[in-house]
mmCIF file of C-alpha atoms and ligand atoms in Angstrom:
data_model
loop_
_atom_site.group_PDB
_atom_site.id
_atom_site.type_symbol
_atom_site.label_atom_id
_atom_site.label_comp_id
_atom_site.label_asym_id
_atom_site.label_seq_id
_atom_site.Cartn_x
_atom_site.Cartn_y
_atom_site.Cartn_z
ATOM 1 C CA UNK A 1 -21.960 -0.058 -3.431
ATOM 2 C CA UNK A 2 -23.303 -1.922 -0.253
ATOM 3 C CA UNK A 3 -21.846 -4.635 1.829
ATOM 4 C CA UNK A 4 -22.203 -7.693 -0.565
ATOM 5 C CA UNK A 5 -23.484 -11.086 0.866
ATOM 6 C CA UNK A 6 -19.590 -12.385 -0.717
ATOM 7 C CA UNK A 7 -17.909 -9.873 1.207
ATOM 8 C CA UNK A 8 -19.485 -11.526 4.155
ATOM 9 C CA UNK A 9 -18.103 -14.785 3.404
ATOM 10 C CA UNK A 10 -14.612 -13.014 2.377
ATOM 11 C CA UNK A 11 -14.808 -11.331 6.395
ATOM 12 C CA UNK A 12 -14.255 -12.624 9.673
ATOM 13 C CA UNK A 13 -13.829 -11.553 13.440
ATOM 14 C CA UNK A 14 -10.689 -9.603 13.977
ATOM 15 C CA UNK A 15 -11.008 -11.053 17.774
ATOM 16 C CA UNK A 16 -11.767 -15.023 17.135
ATOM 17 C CA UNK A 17 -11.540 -15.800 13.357
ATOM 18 C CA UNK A 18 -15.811 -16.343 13.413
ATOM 19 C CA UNK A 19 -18.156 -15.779 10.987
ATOM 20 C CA UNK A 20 -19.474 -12.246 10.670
ATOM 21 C CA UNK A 21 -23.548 -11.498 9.771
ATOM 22 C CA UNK A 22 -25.381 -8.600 9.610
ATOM 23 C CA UNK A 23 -27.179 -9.837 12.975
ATOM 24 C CA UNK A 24 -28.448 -6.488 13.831
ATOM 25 C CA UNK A 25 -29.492 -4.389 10.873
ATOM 26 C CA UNK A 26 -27.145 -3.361 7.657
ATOM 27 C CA UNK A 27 -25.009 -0.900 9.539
ATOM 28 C CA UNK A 28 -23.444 -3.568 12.047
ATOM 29 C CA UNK A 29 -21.746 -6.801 11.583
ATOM 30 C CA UNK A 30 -21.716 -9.060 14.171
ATOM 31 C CA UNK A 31 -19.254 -12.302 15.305
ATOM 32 C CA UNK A 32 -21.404 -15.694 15.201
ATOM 33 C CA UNK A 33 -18.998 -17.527 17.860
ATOM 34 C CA UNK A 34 -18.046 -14.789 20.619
ATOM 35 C CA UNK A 35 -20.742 -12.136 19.527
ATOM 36 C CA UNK A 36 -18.280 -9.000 19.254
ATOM 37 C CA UNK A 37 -20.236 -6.381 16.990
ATOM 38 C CA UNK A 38 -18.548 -3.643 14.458
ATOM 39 C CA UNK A 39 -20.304 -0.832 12.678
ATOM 40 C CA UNK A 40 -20.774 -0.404 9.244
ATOM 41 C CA UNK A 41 -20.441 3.765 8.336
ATOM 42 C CA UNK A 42 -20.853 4.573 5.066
ATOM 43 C CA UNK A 43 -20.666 1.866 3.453
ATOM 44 C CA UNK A 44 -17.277 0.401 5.114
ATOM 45 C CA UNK A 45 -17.062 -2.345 7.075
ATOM 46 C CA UNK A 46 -15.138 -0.953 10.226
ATOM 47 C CA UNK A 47 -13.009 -4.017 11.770
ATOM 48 C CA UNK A 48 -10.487 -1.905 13.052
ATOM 49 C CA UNK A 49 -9.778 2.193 14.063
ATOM 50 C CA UNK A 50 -7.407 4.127 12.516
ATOM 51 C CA UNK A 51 -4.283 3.427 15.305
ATOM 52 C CA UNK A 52 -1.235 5.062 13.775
ATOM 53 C CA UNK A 53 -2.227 5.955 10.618
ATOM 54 C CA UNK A 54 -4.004 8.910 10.915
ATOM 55 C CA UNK A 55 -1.977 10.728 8.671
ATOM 56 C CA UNK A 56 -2.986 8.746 5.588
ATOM 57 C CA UNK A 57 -6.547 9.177 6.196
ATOM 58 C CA UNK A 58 -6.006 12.974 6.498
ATOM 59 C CA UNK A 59 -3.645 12.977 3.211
ATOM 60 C CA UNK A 60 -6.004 10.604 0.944
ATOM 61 C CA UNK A 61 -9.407 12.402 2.055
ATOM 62 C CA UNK A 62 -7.660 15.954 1.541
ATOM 63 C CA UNK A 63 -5.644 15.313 -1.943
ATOM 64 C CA UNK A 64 -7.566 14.141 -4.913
ATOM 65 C CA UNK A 65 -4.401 11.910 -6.426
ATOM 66 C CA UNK A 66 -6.631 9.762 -8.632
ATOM 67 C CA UNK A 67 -5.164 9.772 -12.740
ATOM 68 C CA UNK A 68 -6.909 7.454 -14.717
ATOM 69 C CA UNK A 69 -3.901 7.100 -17.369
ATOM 70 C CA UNK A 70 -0.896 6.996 -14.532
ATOM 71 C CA UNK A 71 -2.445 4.710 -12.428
ATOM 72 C CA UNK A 72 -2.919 2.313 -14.842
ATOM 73 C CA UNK A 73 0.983 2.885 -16.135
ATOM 74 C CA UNK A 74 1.731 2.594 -12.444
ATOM 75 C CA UNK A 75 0.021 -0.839 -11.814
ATOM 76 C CA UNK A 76 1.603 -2.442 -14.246
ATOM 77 C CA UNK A 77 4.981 -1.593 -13.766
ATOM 78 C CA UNK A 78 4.469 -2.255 -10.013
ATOM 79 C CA UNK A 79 1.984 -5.521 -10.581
ATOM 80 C CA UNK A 80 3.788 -6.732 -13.625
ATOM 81 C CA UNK A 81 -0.508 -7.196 -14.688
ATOM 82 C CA UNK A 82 -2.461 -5.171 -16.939
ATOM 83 C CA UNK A 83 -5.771 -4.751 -14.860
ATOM 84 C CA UNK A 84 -7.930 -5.748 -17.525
ATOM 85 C CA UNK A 85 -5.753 -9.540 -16.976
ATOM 86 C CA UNK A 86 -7.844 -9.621 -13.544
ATOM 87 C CA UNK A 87 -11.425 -9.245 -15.250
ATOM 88 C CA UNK A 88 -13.168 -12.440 -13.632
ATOM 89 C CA UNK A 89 -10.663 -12.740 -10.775
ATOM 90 C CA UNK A 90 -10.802 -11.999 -7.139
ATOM 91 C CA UNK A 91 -8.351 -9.891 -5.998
ATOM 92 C CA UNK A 92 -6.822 -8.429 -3.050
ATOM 93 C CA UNK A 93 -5.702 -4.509 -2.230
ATOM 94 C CA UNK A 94 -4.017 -4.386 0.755
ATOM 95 C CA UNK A 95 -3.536 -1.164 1.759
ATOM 96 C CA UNK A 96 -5.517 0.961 -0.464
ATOM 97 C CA UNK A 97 -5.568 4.319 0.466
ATOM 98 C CA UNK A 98 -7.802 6.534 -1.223
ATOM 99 C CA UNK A 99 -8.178 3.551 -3.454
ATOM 100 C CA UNK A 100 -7.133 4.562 -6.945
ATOM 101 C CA UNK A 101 -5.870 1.013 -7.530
ATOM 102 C CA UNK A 102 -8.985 -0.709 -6.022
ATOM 103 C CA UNK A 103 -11.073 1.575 -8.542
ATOM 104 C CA UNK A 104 -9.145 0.663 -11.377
ATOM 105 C CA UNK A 105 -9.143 -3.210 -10.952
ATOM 106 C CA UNK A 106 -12.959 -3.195 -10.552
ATOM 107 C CA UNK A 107 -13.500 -0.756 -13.849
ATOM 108 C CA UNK A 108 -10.900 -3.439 -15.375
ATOM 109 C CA UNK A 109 -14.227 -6.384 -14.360
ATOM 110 C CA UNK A 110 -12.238 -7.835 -11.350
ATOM 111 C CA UNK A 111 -14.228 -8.391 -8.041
ATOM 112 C CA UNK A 112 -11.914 -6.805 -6.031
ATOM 113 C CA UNK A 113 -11.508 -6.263 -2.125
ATOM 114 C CA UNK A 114 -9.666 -2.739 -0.650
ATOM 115 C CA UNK A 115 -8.665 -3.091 2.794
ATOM 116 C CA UNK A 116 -6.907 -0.012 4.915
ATOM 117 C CA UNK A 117 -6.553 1.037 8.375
ATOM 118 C CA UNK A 118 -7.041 4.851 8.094
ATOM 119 C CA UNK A 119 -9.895 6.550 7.454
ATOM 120 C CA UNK A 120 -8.766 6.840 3.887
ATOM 121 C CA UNK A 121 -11.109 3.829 3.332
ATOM 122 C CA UNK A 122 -13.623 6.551 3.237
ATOM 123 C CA UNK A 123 -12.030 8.477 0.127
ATOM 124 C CA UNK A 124 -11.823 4.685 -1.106
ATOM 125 C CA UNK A 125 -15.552 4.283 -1.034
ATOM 126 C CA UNK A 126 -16.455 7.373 -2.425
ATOM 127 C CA UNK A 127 -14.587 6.500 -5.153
ATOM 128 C CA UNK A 128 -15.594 3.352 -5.861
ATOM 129 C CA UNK A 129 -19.451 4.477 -5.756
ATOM 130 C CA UNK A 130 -21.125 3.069 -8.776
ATOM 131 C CA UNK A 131 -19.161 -0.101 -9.126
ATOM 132 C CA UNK A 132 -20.681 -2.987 -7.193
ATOM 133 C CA UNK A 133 -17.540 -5.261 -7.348
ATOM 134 C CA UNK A 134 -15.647 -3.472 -5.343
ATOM 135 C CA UNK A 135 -15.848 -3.127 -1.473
ATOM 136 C CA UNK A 136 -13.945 -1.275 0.888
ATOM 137 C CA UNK A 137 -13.116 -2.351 4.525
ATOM 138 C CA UNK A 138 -11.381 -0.768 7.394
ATOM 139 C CA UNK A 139 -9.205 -3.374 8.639
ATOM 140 C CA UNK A 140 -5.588 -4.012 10.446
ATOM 141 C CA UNK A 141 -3.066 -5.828 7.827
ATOM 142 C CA UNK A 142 -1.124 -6.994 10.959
ATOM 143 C CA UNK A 143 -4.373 -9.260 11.743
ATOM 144 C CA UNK A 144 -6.096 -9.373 8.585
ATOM 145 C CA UNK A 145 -9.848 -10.470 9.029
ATOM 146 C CA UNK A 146 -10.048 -12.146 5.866
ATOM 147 C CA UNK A 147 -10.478 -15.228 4.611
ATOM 148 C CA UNK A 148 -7.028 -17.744 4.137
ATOM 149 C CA UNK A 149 -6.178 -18.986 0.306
ATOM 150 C CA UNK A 150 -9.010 -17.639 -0.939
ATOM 151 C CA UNK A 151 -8.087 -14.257 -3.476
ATOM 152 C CA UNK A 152 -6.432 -15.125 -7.017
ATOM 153 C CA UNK A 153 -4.561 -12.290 -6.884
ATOM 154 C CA UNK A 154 -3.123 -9.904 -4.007
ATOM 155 C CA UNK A 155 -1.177 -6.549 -4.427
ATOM 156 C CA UNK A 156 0.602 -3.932 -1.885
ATOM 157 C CA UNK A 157 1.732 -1.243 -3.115
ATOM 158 C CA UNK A 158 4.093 1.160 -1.175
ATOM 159 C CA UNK A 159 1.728 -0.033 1.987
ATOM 160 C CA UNK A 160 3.696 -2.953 4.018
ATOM 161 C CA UNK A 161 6.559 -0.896 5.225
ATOM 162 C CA UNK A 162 4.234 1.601 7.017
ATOM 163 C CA UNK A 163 3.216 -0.695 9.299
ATOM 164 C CA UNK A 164 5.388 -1.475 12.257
ATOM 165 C CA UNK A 165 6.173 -4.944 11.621
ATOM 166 C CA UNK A 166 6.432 -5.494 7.713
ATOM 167 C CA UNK A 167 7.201 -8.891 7.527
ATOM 168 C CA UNK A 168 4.127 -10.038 9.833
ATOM 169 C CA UNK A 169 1.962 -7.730 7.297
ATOM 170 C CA UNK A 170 3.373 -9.528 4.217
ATOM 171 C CA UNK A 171 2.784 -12.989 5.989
ATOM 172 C CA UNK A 172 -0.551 -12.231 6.574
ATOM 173 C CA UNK A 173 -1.092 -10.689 3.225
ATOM 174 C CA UNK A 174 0.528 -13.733 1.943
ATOM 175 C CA UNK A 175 -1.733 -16.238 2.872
ATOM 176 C CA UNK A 176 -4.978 -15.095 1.371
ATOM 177 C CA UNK A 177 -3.833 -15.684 -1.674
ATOM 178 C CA UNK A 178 -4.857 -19.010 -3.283
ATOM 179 C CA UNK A 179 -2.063 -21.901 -4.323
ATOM 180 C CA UNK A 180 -1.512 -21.313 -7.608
ATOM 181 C CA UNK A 181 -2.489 -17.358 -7.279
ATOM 182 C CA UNK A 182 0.181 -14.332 -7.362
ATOM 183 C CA UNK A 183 0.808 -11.913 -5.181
ATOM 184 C CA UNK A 184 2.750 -8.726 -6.243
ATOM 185 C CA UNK A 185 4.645 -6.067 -3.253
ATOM 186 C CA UNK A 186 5.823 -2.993 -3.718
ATOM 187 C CA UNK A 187 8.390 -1.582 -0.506
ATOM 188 C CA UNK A 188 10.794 1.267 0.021
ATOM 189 C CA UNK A 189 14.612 0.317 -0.759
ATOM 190 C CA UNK A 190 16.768 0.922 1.467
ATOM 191 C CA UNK A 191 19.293 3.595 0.348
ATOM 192 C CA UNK A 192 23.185 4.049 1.077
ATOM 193 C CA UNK A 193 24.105 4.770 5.290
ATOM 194 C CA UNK A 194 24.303 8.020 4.944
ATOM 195 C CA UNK A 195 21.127 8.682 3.201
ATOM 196 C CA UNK A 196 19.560 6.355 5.900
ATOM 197 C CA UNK A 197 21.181 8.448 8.454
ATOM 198 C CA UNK A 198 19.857 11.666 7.514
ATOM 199 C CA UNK A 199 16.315 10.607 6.446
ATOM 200 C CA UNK A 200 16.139 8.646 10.061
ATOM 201 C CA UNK A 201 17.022 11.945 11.741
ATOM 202 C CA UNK A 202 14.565 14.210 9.522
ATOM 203 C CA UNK A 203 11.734 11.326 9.574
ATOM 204 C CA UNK A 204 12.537 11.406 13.576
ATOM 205 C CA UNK A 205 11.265 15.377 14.071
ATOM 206 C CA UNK A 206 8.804 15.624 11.504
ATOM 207 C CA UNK A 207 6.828 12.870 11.975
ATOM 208 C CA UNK A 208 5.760 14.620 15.390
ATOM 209 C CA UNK A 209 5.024 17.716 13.587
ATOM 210 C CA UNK A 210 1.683 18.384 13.894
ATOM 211 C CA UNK A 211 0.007 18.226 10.328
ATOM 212 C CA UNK A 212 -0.721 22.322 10.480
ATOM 213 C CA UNK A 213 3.080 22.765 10.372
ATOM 214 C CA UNK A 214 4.482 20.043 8.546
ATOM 215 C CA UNK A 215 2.030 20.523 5.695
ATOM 216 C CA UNK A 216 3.115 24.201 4.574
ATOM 217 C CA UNK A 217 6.781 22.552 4.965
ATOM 218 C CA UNK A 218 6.021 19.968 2.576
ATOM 219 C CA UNK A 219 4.451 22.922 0.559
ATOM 220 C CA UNK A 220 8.085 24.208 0.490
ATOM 221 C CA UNK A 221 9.720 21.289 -0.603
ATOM 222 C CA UNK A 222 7.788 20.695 -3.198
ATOM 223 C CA UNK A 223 8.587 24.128 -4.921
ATOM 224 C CA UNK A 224 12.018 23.237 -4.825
ATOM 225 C CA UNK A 225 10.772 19.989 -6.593
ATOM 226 C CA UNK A 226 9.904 21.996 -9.496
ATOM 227 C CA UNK A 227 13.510 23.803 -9.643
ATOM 228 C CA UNK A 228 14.760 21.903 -12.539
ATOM 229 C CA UNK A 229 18.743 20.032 -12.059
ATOM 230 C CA UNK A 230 18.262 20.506 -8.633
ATOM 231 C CA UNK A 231 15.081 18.768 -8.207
ATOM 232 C CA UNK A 232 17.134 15.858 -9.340
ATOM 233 C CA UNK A 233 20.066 16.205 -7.368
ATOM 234 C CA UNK A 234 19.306 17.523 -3.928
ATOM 235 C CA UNK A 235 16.755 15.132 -3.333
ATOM 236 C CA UNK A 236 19.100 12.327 -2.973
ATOM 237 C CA UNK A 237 20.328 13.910 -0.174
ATOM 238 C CA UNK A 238 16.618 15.299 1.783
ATOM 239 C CA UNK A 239 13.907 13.822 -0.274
ATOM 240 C CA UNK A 240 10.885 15.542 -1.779
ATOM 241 C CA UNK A 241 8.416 14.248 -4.719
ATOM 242 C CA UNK A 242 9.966 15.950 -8.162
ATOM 243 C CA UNK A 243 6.394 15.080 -9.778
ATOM 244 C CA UNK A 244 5.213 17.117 -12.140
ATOM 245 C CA UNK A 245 2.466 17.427 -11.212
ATOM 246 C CA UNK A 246 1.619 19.529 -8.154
ATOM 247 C CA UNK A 247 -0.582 18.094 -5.869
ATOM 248 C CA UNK A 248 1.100 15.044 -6.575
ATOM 249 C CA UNK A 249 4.269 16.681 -5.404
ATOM 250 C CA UNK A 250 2.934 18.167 -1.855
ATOM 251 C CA UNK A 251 0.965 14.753 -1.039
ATOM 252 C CA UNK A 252 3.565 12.461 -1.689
ATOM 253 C CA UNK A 253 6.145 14.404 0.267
ATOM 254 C CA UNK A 254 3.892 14.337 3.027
ATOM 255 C CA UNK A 255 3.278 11.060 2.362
ATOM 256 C CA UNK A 256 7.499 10.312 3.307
ATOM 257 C CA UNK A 257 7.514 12.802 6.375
ATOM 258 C CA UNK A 258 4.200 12.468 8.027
ATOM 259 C CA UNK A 259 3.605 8.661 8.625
ATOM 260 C CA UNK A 260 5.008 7.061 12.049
ATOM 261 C CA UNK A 261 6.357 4.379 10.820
ATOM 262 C CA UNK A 262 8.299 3.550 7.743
ATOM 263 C CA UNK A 263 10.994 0.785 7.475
ATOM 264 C CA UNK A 264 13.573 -0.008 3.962
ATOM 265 C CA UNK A 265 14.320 -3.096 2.714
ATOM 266 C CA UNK A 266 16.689 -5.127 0.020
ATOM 267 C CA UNK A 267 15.357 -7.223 -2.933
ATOM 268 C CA UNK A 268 16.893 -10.225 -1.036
ATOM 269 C CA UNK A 269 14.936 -9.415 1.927
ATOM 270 C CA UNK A 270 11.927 -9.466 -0.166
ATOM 271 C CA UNK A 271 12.385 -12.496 -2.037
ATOM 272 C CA UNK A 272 13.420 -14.305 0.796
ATOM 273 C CA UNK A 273 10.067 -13.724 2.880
ATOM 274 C CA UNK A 274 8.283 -13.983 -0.611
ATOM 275 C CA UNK A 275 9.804 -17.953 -0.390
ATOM 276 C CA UNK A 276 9.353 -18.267 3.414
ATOM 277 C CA UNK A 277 5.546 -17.913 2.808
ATOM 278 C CA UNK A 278 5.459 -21.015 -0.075
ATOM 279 C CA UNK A 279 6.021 -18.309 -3.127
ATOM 280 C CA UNK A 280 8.012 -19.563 -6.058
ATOM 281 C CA UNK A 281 8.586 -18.156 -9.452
ATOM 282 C CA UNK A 282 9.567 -14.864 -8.062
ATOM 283 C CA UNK A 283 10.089 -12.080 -11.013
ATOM 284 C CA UNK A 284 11.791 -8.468 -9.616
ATOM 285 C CA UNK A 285 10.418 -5.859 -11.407
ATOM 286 C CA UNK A 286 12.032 -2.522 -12.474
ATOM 287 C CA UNK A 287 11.153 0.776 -12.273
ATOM 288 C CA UNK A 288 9.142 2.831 -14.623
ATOM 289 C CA UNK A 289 11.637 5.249 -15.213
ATOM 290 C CA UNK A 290 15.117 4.423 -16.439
ATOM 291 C CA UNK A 291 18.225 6.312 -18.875
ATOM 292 C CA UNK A 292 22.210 5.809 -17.624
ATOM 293 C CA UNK A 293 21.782 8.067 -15.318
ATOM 294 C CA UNK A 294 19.012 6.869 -13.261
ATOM 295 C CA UNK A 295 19.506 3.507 -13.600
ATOM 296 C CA UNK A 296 23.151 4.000 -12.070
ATOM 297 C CA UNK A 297 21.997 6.025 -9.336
ATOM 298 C CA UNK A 298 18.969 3.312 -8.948
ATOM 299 C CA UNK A 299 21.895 0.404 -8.800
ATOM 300 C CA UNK A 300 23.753 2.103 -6.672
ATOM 301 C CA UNK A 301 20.542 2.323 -4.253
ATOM 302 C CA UNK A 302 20.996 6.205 -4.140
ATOM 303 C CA UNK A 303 17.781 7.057 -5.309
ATOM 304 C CA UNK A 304 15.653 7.384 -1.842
ATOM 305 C CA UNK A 305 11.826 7.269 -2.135
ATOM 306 C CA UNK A 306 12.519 3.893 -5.093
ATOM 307 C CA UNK A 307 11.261 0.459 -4.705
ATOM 308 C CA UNK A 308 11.830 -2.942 -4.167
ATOM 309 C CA UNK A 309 9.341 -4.550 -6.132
ATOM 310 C CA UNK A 310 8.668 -8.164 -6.499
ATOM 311 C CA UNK A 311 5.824 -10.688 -8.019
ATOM 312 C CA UNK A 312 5.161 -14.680 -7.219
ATOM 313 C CA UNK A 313 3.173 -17.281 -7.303
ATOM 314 C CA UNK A 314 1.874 -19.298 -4.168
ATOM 315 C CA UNK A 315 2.491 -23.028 -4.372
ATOM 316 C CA UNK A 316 0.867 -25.708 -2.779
ATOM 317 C CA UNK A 317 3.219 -25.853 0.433
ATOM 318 C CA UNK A 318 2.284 -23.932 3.302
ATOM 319 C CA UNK A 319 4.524 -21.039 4.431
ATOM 320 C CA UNK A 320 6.037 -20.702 7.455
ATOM 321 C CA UNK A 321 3.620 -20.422 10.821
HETATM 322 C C1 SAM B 401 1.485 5.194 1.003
HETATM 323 S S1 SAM B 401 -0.146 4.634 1.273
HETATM 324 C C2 SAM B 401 -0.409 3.654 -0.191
HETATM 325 C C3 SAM B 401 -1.864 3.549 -0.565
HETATM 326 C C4 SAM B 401 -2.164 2.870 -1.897
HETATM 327 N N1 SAM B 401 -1.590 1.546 -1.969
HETATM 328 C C5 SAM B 401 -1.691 3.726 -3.043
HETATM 329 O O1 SAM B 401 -0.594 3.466 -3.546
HETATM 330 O O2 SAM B 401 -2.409 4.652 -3.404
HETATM 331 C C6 SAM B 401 0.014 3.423 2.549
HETATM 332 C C7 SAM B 401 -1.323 2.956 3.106
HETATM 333 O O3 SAM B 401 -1.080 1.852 3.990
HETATM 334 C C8 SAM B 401 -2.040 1.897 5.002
HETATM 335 N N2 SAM B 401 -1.600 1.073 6.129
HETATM 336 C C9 SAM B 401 -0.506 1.232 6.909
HETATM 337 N N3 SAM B 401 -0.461 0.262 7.850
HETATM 338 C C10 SAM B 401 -1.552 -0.518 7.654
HETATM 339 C C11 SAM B 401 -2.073 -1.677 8.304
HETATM 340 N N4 SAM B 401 -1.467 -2.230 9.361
HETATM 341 N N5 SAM B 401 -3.208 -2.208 7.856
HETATM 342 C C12 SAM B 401 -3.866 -1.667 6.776
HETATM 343 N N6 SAM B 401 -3.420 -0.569 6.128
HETATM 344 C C13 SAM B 401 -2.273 -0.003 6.551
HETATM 345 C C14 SAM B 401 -2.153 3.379 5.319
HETATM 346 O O4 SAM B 401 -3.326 3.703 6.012
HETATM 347 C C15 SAM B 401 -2.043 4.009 3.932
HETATM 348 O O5 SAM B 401 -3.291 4.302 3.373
#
């Protein structure tokens, strides 16, 4: 995979909005208008450094989470698409992590674009290796150096409310999508107060945990995630991943208590900034997982660590500025 001439046209300067070229060699890019220059390392555009989410990048180098068959099940209950709908399309992953997703929508024939702030964008790349239509940049969703209205499709999954201002990241997000096109997010739901509470005060000390500590502690948790009964009930009070699968179970745990930031939100909330940015024919989707149990402890917002999880389509008027 190399830094296609498209992706060129698909970039632009994070500092003025110019046109990017490889001015000076394959491993830099540099700004046509105000001349700024940004390296290429393996492979990866780098637009932007890692600011606050150095976490991810150590979690998504360090775990191998990639499963062919679950990811797939995954994207389309959190798209509402089957991958193989995007063959021909260009599409969008904003916030890819160790790109799993990006991977599958390029084996699926889409041309497809990863973008992430942490160094997981290397994990991405290696990942990707051998399929030429997808690229991986390292970029800042906050001030995304893409092109406007130009993807047919966009996703986010589990991505915008990591960022310290999730409605400016879903704005700009938004907006490369095409009229006509579809964007699909996926975004913590915020649970009852007192789960709020105690996650807030939890979240508050181990987020400055260095990663030596808080790792083994995640380690913990996730053997009680593996206690059957209780891995279902006293997680809805501190959570940790139930997964069955292990390293599943320790990354995603440290995946809730290592990031800095991480904000909850309603399906109204959603849908609201989904029609604030010129969305219509908004469709929530459910969860994967359901039974009268779960689905009245998902109604009643008690399960912590579950989605919000909406999909649109961008009309022709322009969202808000
Ligand atoms: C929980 S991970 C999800 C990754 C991927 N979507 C997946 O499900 O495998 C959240 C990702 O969002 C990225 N992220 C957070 N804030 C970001 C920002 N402002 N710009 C780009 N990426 C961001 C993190 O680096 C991290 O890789």
């Amino acid at each position: 995979m190399t830094t296609q001439t498209d992706l060129l046209d698909l970039l632009c300067c994070p500092r003025c909005r110019g046109a990017l070229d490889h001015a000076e060699g394959p491993d830099s890019l540099r700004c046509r208008v105000c001349g700024a220059t940004f390296p290429v390392q393996g492979g990866v555009p780098r637009l932007a450094g890692e600011s606050y989410a150095a976490s991810f990048g150590r979690q998504w180098n360090r775990y191998d989470v990639e499963r062919p068959e679950e990811d797939e099940a995954t994207f389309l209950v959190k798209t509402g698409v089957h991958p193989r709908e995007l063959a021909g399309q260009l599409v969008l992953d904003a916030g890819c992590g160790g790109g799993r997703y990006t991977k599958l929508v390029a084996r699926h024939g889409a041309r497809v674009v990863g973008v992430d702030l942490s160094t997981a964008v290397d994990k991405a790349f290696a990942l990707c290796e051998g399929l030429p239509d997808a690229s991986i940049v390292q970029a800042d969703l906050l001030d995304l150096p893409l092109a406007e209205r130009a993807f047919d499709f966009a996703f986010s999954i589990g991505v915008l409310h990591h960022s310290p201002d999730a409605r400016r990241a879903f704005a700009q997000v938004a907006r490369r999508v095409k009229p006509g096109g579809r964007l699909a997010v996926w975004l913590y739901r915020r649970n009852t107060l007192p789960q709020e509470w105690i996650n807030s005060a939890l979240r508050a000390v181990s987020m400055r945990l260095p990663a030596r500590v808080l790792e083994p502690a995640c380690v913990g948790l996730a053997l009680l995630g593996g206690v059957p009964v209780l891995n279902k009930l006293l997680n809805k009070v501190v959570n940790f991943s139930n997964h069955p699968d292990w390293t599943l179970r320790v990354c995603d745990t440290f995946d809730w208590y290592a990031p800095k930031y991480q904000s909850h939100h309603t399906v109204e909330e959603l849908k609201r900034w989904f029609q604030e940015e010129g969305y219509d024919d908004l469709q929530e989707l459910s969860p994967a997982r359901s039974g009268r149990l779960y689905d009245w402890a998902y109604g009643h917002d008690l399960v912590i660590g579950s989605g919000v999880n909406v999909v649109g389509t961008r009309t022709n008027r322009q969202g808000l500025e």
